[in-house]
Tab-separated table of C-alpha atoms and ligand atoms in Angstrom:
chain	number	residue	atom	x	y	z
A	1	MET	CA	182.269	31.100	-64.503
A	2	PRO	CA	182.695	28.342	-61.908
A	3	ASP	CA	180.852	28.990	-58.643
A	4	PRO	CA	183.293	30.367	-56.039
A	5	ARG	CA	184.338	28.116	-53.182
A	6	PRO	CA	182.897	28.655	-49.680
A	7	LEU	CA	185.151	31.085	-47.785
A	8	ILE	CA	184.578	29.595	-44.345
A	9	THR	CA	184.195	25.842	-43.974
A	10	HIS	CA	184.566	25.062	-40.238
A	11	LEU	CA	181.279	26.792	-39.265
A	12	TYR	CA	178.038	27.546	-41.077
A	13	THR	CA	177.975	31.281	-41.828
A	14	ALA	CA	175.448	33.506	-43.630
A	15	ASP	CA	174.301	37.098	-44.236
A	16	PRO	CA	177.873	38.416	-44.580
A	17	SER	CA	178.339	42.131	-43.889
A	18	ALA	CA	181.824	43.036	-45.095
A	19	HIS	CA	183.733	46.216	-44.182
A	20	VAL	CA	187.287	47.458	-44.523
A	21	PHE	CA	188.762	48.773	-41.287
A	22	SER	CA	192.453	49.853	-41.191
A	23	ASN	CA	193.089	48.227	-44.599
A	24	ARG	CA	191.874	44.803	-43.470
A	25	LEU	CA	188.642	43.217	-44.607
A	26	TYR	CA	186.271	42.117	-41.810
A	27	ILE	CA	183.191	39.919	-42.230
A	28	TYR	CA	180.290	40.057	-39.760
A	29	PRO	CA	178.040	37.098	-40.618
A	30	SER	CA	175.244	35.170	-38.930
A	31	HIS	CA	176.455	31.916	-37.371
A	32	ASP	CA	174.025	29.191	-38.471
A	33	ARG	CA	173.504	26.040	-36.412
A	34	ASP	CA	171.151	23.086	-36.547
A	35	THR	CA	168.855	22.838	-33.528
A	36	GLY	CA	166.367	20.492	-35.211
A	37	ILE	CA	163.585	23.105	-35.357
A	38	PRO	CA	161.414	22.324	-38.400
A	39	SER	CA	161.414	24.842	-41.257
A	40	ASN	CA	158.483	27.245	-41.583
A	41	ASP	CA	157.690	30.641	-43.152
A	42	ASN	CA	158.315	32.285	-39.774
A	43	GLY	CA	162.007	31.356	-40.025
A	44	ASP	CA	162.040	29.487	-36.683
A	45	GLN	CA	164.725	27.161	-38.081
A	46	TYR	CA	167.170	30.110	-38.141
A	47	ASP	CA	167.934	29.615	-34.458
A	48	MET	CA	171.309	31.292	-34.041
A	49	ALA	CA	172.847	32.061	-30.642
A	50	ASP	CA	176.143	33.884	-31.205
A	51	TYR	CA	178.344	35.797	-33.627
A	52	HIS	CA	181.904	35.248	-34.824
A	53	VAL	CA	183.965	37.871	-36.673
A	54	PHE	CA	186.265	36.873	-39.540
A	55	SER	CA	188.975	38.836	-41.312
A	56	ILE	CA	190.999	38.633	-44.504
A	57	ASP	CA	194.327	40.203	-45.364
A	58	SER	CA	193.957	39.968	-49.144
A	59	LEU	CA	191.278	38.821	-51.593
A	60	SER	CA	193.787	38.595	-54.427
A	61	PRO	CA	196.319	35.916	-53.471
A	62	ASN	CA	197.924	33.728	-56.151
A	63	ALA	CA	195.124	32.152	-58.178
A	64	SER	CA	196.168	28.695	-56.971
A	65	GLU	CA	196.027	29.598	-53.272
A	66	PRO	CA	192.801	29.649	-51.263
A	67	ILE	CA	191.837	32.904	-49.556
A	68	GLU	CA	193.075	32.822	-45.963
A	69	VAL	CA	190.366	33.696	-43.435
A	70	THR	CA	191.018	34.360	-39.720
A	71	ASP	CA	188.265	33.433	-37.276
A	72	HIS	CA	188.393	35.884	-34.336
A	73	GLY	CA	186.098	33.651	-32.280
A	74	THR	CA	182.847	34.392	-30.500
A	75	VAL	CA	182.283	38.129	-30.086
A	76	LEU	CA	178.724	38.191	-28.680
A	77	LYS	CA	176.244	35.590	-27.355
A	78	THR	CA	172.487	35.761	-26.702
A	79	GLU	CA	172.942	35.282	-22.956
A	80	GLN	CA	175.068	38.460	-22.767
A	81	VAL	CA	172.242	40.586	-24.188
A	82	PRO	CA	169.873	41.591	-21.345
A	83	TRP	CA	166.816	42.137	-23.558
A	84	ALA	CA	167.242	39.308	-26.117
A	85	SER	CA	165.553	35.920	-25.941
A	86	LYS	CA	166.664	34.173	-29.154
A	87	GLN	CA	167.498	34.257	-32.861
A	88	LEU	CA	170.556	36.422	-33.451
A	89	TRP	CA	169.933	37.131	-37.138
A	90	ALA	CA	171.871	39.096	-39.768
A	91	PRO	CA	174.225	41.670	-38.164
A	92	ASP	CA	176.213	44.629	-39.450
A	93	ALA	CA	179.095	46.693	-38.081
A	94	ALA	CA	180.357	50.271	-38.305
A	95	GLU	CA	183.253	52.383	-37.074
A	96	ARG	CA	182.944	55.890	-35.637
A	97	ASN	CA	184.520	57.910	-32.827
A	98	GLY	CA	187.402	55.397	-32.749
A	99	LYS	CA	184.985	52.650	-31.651
A	100	TYR	CA	183.329	49.733	-33.413
A	101	TYR	CA	179.604	49.049	-33.271
A	102	LEU	CA	177.900	45.729	-33.920
A	103	PHE	CA	174.211	46.072	-34.854
A	104	PHE	CA	172.152	42.899	-34.561
A	105	PRO	CA	168.508	41.782	-34.604
A	106	ALA	CA	167.114	39.407	-31.991
A	107	ARG	CA	163.733	38.614	-30.507
A	108	ASP	CA	162.898	40.385	-27.251
A	109	GLY	CA	161.104	38.707	-24.318
A	110	GLU	CA	157.750	39.102	-26.110
A	111	GLY	CA	158.971	37.545	-29.350
A	112	LEU	CA	159.249	40.856	-31.249
A	113	PHE	CA	162.359	41.421	-33.316
A	114	ARG	CA	164.363	44.464	-32.186
A	115	ILE	CA	167.767	45.773	-33.198
A	116	GLY	CA	170.532	45.918	-30.623
A	117	VAL	CA	173.895	47.672	-30.553
A	118	ALA	CA	177.076	46.354	-28.944
A	119	VAL	CA	180.253	48.414	-28.678
A	120	GLY	CA	183.875	47.290	-29.007
A	121	GLU	CA	187.382	48.732	-29.083
A	122	SER	CA	188.497	46.571	-32.022
A	123	PRO	CA	186.811	45.556	-35.295
A	124	ALA	CA	187.473	41.949	-34.266
A	125	GLY	CA	185.418	42.368	-31.086
A	126	PRO	CA	184.468	41.462	-28.446
A	127	PHE	CA	181.391	43.690	-28.263
A	128	ARG	CA	179.539	44.858	-25.115
A	129	PRO	CA	175.776	45.033	-25.670
A	130	GLN	CA	173.716	48.007	-24.526
A	131	GLU	CA	171.198	47.327	-21.744
A	132	LEU	CA	168.220	47.944	-24.099
A	133	TRP	CA	167.670	47.636	-27.827
A	134	LEU	CA	168.069	50.692	-30.051
A	135	GLN	CA	164.947	52.510	-28.880
A	136	GLY	CA	162.456	52.947	-31.726
A	137	SER	CA	163.890	50.040	-33.724
A	138	PHE	CA	162.039	46.889	-34.747
A	139	SER	CA	162.126	44.105	-37.385
A	140	ILE	CA	165.431	42.708	-38.715
A	141	ASP	CA	168.485	43.017	-40.948
A	142	PRO	CA	170.169	46.283	-39.914
A	143	ALA	CA	172.600	47.758	-42.427
A	144	VAL	CA	174.529	50.760	-41.148
A	145	PHE	CA	176.026	53.189	-43.606
A	146	VAL	CA	178.402	55.962	-42.540
A	147	ASP	CA	178.426	58.667	-45.183
A	148	GLU	CA	181.749	60.520	-45.156
A	149	ASN	CA	182.880	63.984	-46.248
A	150	VAL	CA	179.365	65.387	-46.054
A	151	ASP	CA	177.879	68.549	-44.531
A	152	SER	CA	176.877	67.166	-41.195
A	153	ASP	CA	175.151	68.573	-38.100
A	154	ASP	CA	177.297	66.124	-36.153
A	155	GLY	CA	180.424	68.219	-36.732
A	156	ASP	CA	182.687	65.377	-37.904
A	157	GLY	CA	181.825	65.477	-41.612
A	158	LYS	CA	179.953	62.180	-41.218
A	159	GLU	CA	176.344	61.080	-41.063
A	160	ALA	CA	175.303	57.551	-40.144
A	161	PHE	CA	172.095	55.874	-41.244
A	162	ILE	CA	170.488	52.589	-40.343
A	163	TYR	CA	168.444	50.722	-42.965
A	164	PHE	CA	166.371	47.765	-41.808
A	165	GLY	CA	163.287	45.576	-42.183
A	166	GLY	CA	162.303	42.121	-43.319
A	167	LEU	CA	158.985	40.552	-44.301
A	168	TRP	CA	157.257	37.402	-42.964
A	169	GLY	CA	159.371	36.081	-40.033
A	170	GLY	CA	161.100	39.487	-39.924
A	171	GLN	CA	157.717	41.048	-38.924
A	172	LEU	CA	157.911	44.163	-41.139
A	173	GLN	CA	154.271	43.614	-42.202
A	174	SER	CA	153.204	43.954	-38.554
A	175	TRP	CA	154.466	47.499	-37.983
A	176	VAL	CA	152.131	50.390	-38.769
A	177	ARG	CA	153.279	54.008	-39.039
A	178	GLY	CA	151.250	56.439	-36.939
A	179	GLU	CA	149.423	59.345	-38.556
A	180	ASP	CA	151.944	61.751	-36.996
A	181	GLY	CA	154.582	60.031	-39.170
A	182	VAL	CA	156.704	59.456	-36.079
A	183	GLY	CA	155.445	56.523	-33.977
A	184	TRP	CA	155.127	52.914	-35.161
A	185	THR	CA	152.831	50.361	-33.522
A	186	TYR	CA	152.795	46.578	-33.670
A	187	ASP	CA	149.794	44.762	-35.104
A	188	LYS	CA	150.209	41.013	-34.751
A	189	ASP	CA	147.651	40.465	-37.526
A	190	GLY	CA	149.504	42.674	-40.025
A	191	LYS	CA	149.794	41.115	-43.490
A	192	GLU	CA	151.995	41.790	-46.497
A	193	PRO	CA	149.784	43.894	-48.852
A	194	THR	CA	148.607	42.490	-52.164
A	195	GLY	CA	146.318	43.506	-55.030
A	196	PRO	CA	146.481	45.548	-58.242
A	197	GLY	CA	148.104	48.961	-57.813
A	198	VAL	CA	148.840	48.435	-54.115
A	199	PRO	CA	152.326	49.739	-53.210
A	200	ALA	CA	154.792	47.319	-51.653
A	201	LEU	CA	155.930	47.765	-48.079
A	202	SER	CA	159.140	49.794	-47.950
A	203	PRO	CA	162.335	49.080	-46.094
A	204	LEU	CA	162.997	51.578	-43.309
A	205	ILE	CA	165.618	54.243	-42.636
A	206	ALA	CA	166.606	56.419	-39.679
A	207	LYS	CA	169.563	58.618	-38.940
A	208	LEU	CA	171.814	57.453	-36.116
A	209	SER	CA	173.115	59.764	-33.387
A	210	GLN	CA	176.806	60.579	-33.336
A	211	SER	CA	177.132	58.150	-30.409
A	212	MET	CA	175.736	55.448	-32.779
A	213	THR	CA	173.625	54.042	-29.941
A	214	GLU	CA	170.425	56.049	-30.504
A	215	LEU	CA	168.152	56.965	-33.381
A	216	ALA	CA	168.505	60.645	-34.227
A	217	SER	CA	165.417	60.855	-36.458
A	218	PRO	CA	162.028	59.190	-36.736
A	219	VAL	CA	161.986	55.894	-38.631
A	220	ARG	CA	160.659	56.450	-42.124
A	221	PRO	CA	159.977	54.350	-45.223
A	222	LEU	CA	162.668	54.248	-47.902
A	223	VAL	CA	160.692	54.632	-51.112
A	224	ILE	CA	161.716	52.516	-54.140
A	225	LEU	CA	160.247	53.637	-57.453
A	226	ASP	CA	159.807	51.693	-60.682
A	227	GLU	CA	160.804	52.955	-64.159
A	228	SER	CA	157.615	55.005	-64.482
A	229	GLY	CA	158.204	56.846	-61.206
A	230	GLY	CA	155.533	55.043	-59.170
A	231	PRO	CA	156.301	52.986	-56.046
A	232	LEU	CA	157.139	49.319	-56.665
A	233	ALA	CA	153.948	47.268	-56.458
A	234	ALA	CA	153.286	44.781	-53.669
A	235	ASP	CA	152.512	42.049	-56.211
A	236	ASP	CA	155.811	42.631	-58.034
A	237	HIS	CA	157.595	39.864	-56.142
A	238	ASP	CA	160.534	39.886	-58.583
A	239	ARG	CA	161.425	43.430	-57.479
A	240	ARG	CA	159.753	44.384	-54.209
A	241	PHE	CA	161.821	44.657	-51.002
A	242	PHE	CA	161.773	41.559	-48.799
A	243	GLU	CA	164.875	41.683	-46.529
A	244	ALA	CA	168.703	41.975	-46.509
A	245	ALA	CA	169.136	45.757	-46.849
A	246	TRP	CA	172.587	47.036	-47.849
A	247	MET	CA	173.801	50.529	-48.724
A	248	HIS	CA	176.977	51.541	-50.497
A	249	LYS	CA	178.128	54.590	-52.427
A	250	TYR	CA	179.845	54.457	-55.800
A	251	ASN	CA	180.879	57.518	-57.791
A	252	GLY	CA	178.683	59.801	-55.642
A	253	THR	CA	175.570	57.649	-56.185
A	254	TYR	CA	173.834	55.779	-53.349
A	255	TYR	CA	173.130	52.110	-54.089
A	256	PHE	CA	170.472	50.365	-52.002
A	257	SER	CA	170.473	46.593	-52.543
A	258	TYR	CA	168.253	43.889	-51.067
A	259	SER	CA	166.728	40.440	-51.402
A	260	THR	CA	163.340	39.844	-53.035
A	261	GLY	CA	162.741	36.928	-50.650
A	262	ASP	CA	160.319	34.431	-52.161
A	263	THR	CA	161.681	35.061	-55.688
A	264	HIS	CA	165.273	34.781	-54.379
A	265	TYR	CA	166.979	37.633	-56.296
A	266	LEU	CA	169.512	40.160	-55.088
A	267	VAL	CA	168.520	43.464	-56.708
A	268	TYR	CA	169.356	47.150	-56.354
A	269	ALA	CA	168.077	50.691	-56.740
A	270	THR	CA	169.950	54.013	-56.891
A	271	SER	CA	169.470	57.570	-55.646
A	272	ASP	CA	171.374	60.811	-55.231
A	273	SER	CA	170.414	60.932	-51.541
A	274	PRO	CA	170.824	58.326	-48.768
A	275	TRP	CA	167.183	59.086	-47.828
A	276	GLY	CA	165.926	58.255	-51.318
A	277	PRO	CA	163.658	58.056	-53.198
A	278	PHE	CA	165.487	55.204	-54.959
A	279	THR	CA	164.830	53.970	-58.490
A	280	TYR	CA	164.977	50.264	-59.262
A	281	ARG	CA	167.923	49.442	-61.557
A	282	GLY	CA	168.212	45.662	-61.880
A	283	ARG	CA	169.468	42.343	-60.563
A	284	ILE	CA	172.862	41.629	-59.043
A	285	LEU	CA	172.582	37.881	-58.413
A	286	GLU	CA	170.262	35.119	-59.605
A	287	PRO	CA	168.873	32.657	-57.024
A	288	VAL	CA	171.463	30.604	-55.133
A	289	LEU	CA	171.165	27.107	-53.659
A	290	GLY	CA	168.901	27.531	-50.585
A	291	TRP	CA	165.902	29.745	-49.824
A	292	THR	CA	167.516	32.932	-48.529
A	293	THR	CA	169.907	35.233	-50.327
A	294	HIS	CA	171.722	38.020	-48.470
A	295	HIS	CA	174.824	40.005	-49.263
A	296	SER	CA	177.055	43.025	-48.845
A	297	ILE	CA	179.090	45.098	-51.285
A	298	VAL	CA	182.468	46.580	-50.403
A	299	GLU	CA	185.532	48.079	-52.082
A	300	PHE	CA	188.829	46.420	-51.158
A	301	GLU	CA	192.237	46.481	-52.830
A	302	GLY	CA	190.881	48.682	-55.629
A	303	LYS	CA	188.119	46.244	-56.635
A	304	TRP	CA	184.445	45.877	-55.708
A	305	TRP	CA	183.246	42.658	-54.080
A	306	LEU	CA	179.906	40.960	-53.516
A	307	PHE	CA	179.793	38.853	-50.368
A	308	TYR	CA	176.809	36.484	-50.294
A	309	HIS	CA	175.850	33.003	-49.156
A	310	ASP	CA	174.455	29.755	-50.465
A	311	CYS	CA	173.985	26.254	-49.054
A	312	GLU	CA	176.719	24.355	-50.903
A	313	ILE	CA	178.330	22.714	-47.858
A	314	SER	CA	175.020	21.557	-46.345
A	315	LYS	CA	173.864	20.381	-49.796
A	316	GLY	CA	170.893	22.712	-49.877
A	317	GLN	CA	169.673	22.773	-46.257
A	318	SER	CA	168.364	26.337	-46.244
A	319	HIS	CA	169.203	27.130	-42.612
A	320	LEU	CA	172.825	25.923	-42.895
A	321	ARG	CA	174.596	28.381	-45.149
A	322	ASN	CA	178.153	29.279	-46.180
A	323	VAL	CA	179.629	32.625	-47.161
A	324	LYS	CA	181.134	33.227	-50.612
A	325	VAL	CA	182.615	36.193	-52.443
A	326	ARG	CA	182.878	37.278	-56.057
A	327	GLU	CA	183.972	40.401	-57.852
A	328	ILE	CA	181.509	42.897	-59.296
A	329	GLY	CA	182.007	45.829	-61.638
A	330	TYR	CA	180.118	48.891	-62.867
A	331	ARG	CA	179.198	49.672	-66.457
A	332	GLU	CA	179.479	53.247	-67.735
A	333	ASP	CA	175.829	53.934	-66.883
A	334	GLY	CA	176.454	52.883	-63.269
A	335	THR	CA	174.672	49.526	-63.526
A	336	ILE	CA	176.258	46.613	-61.675
A	337	CYS	CA	177.577	43.449	-63.329
A	338	LEU	CA	179.305	40.312	-62.067
A	339	VAL	CA	182.949	40.008	-63.140
A	340	ASP	CA	184.075	36.630	-64.445
B	1	LIG	O1	169.794	34.648	-41.140
B	1	LIG	C1	168.451	34.821	-40.764
B	1	LIG	C2	167.697	35.574	-41.802
B	1	LIG	O2	167.762	34.868	-43.036
B	1	LIG	C3	168.272	36.922	-42.143
B	1	LIG	O3	168.031	37.895	-41.174
B	1	LIG	C4	167.630	37.135	-43.450
B	1	LIG	O4	168.144	38.198	-44.193
B	1	LIG	C5	167.827	35.797	-44.113
B	1	LIG	O5	169.096	35.685	-44.705
């Protein structure tokens, strides 16, 4: 099938987190810009300073018409966030208690990535940041999943979880879990593990409080198993977690999807619990033009959609990306396929 056209062309946008709020589709992407910082494995070239929110009325207009996207303008800037110094990376958003929450990673004053929360009255923003980052959070790429119609201690039939983490520039390899299983400490010399039989580093999960502005559980690893029931191996770069966590639920099954980073695949694993363990199931998307790949999956107008990015407009400059969308489907066994 022909590659879809970029959805947004007047700005560089990436890492699209898509959600449906009040029957309208909202996209919360990173806003890429070129500040001339040379590319390196630390991701310094991804030097973003604000967020825009976009929305779409319908993804199924007449085939000949382009999809109409509304830009709701700047909804949060680095200088509004008391604790952040730079690099507003991939955000996500959630609705609860009649309010909207924007979750975003940024470096703190010491250069460590933390995850912040900003609160708004409308899905289109603006968002007011909390004074401090989400205490206990670290690394990058928050994905917030609100599970509905569940037995919940929170009394509203909902439970919210935050999934996060990213290797290399995202610093996941530098965080070490304490022996009590509760605290995590930073080790600047931390390295991604390697070697035969060594398990890969896991993405992380915590429950969110009903207020959505605090962690309500310790942060713990989200285990991803291979077909033989063992944890994915660190050297299995085609399948191990790198960054870009996303959670969605289809037919009662939890789908955790992510990027494999240096092998550039979008892949997924499934479980019958949002806490896991998850079992690796396969690939969703082959490598795109550019180094990073990052996505979200959402149901809208009775179909399932994959939002992702590539570097078509910038002709392959990896830090200047554009958001795209294509339809996905599910086979009878629950595996995901792209729809032509
Ligand atoms: O946009 C900056 C970083 O690039 C994101 O946080 C990663 O997921 C990768 O897409």
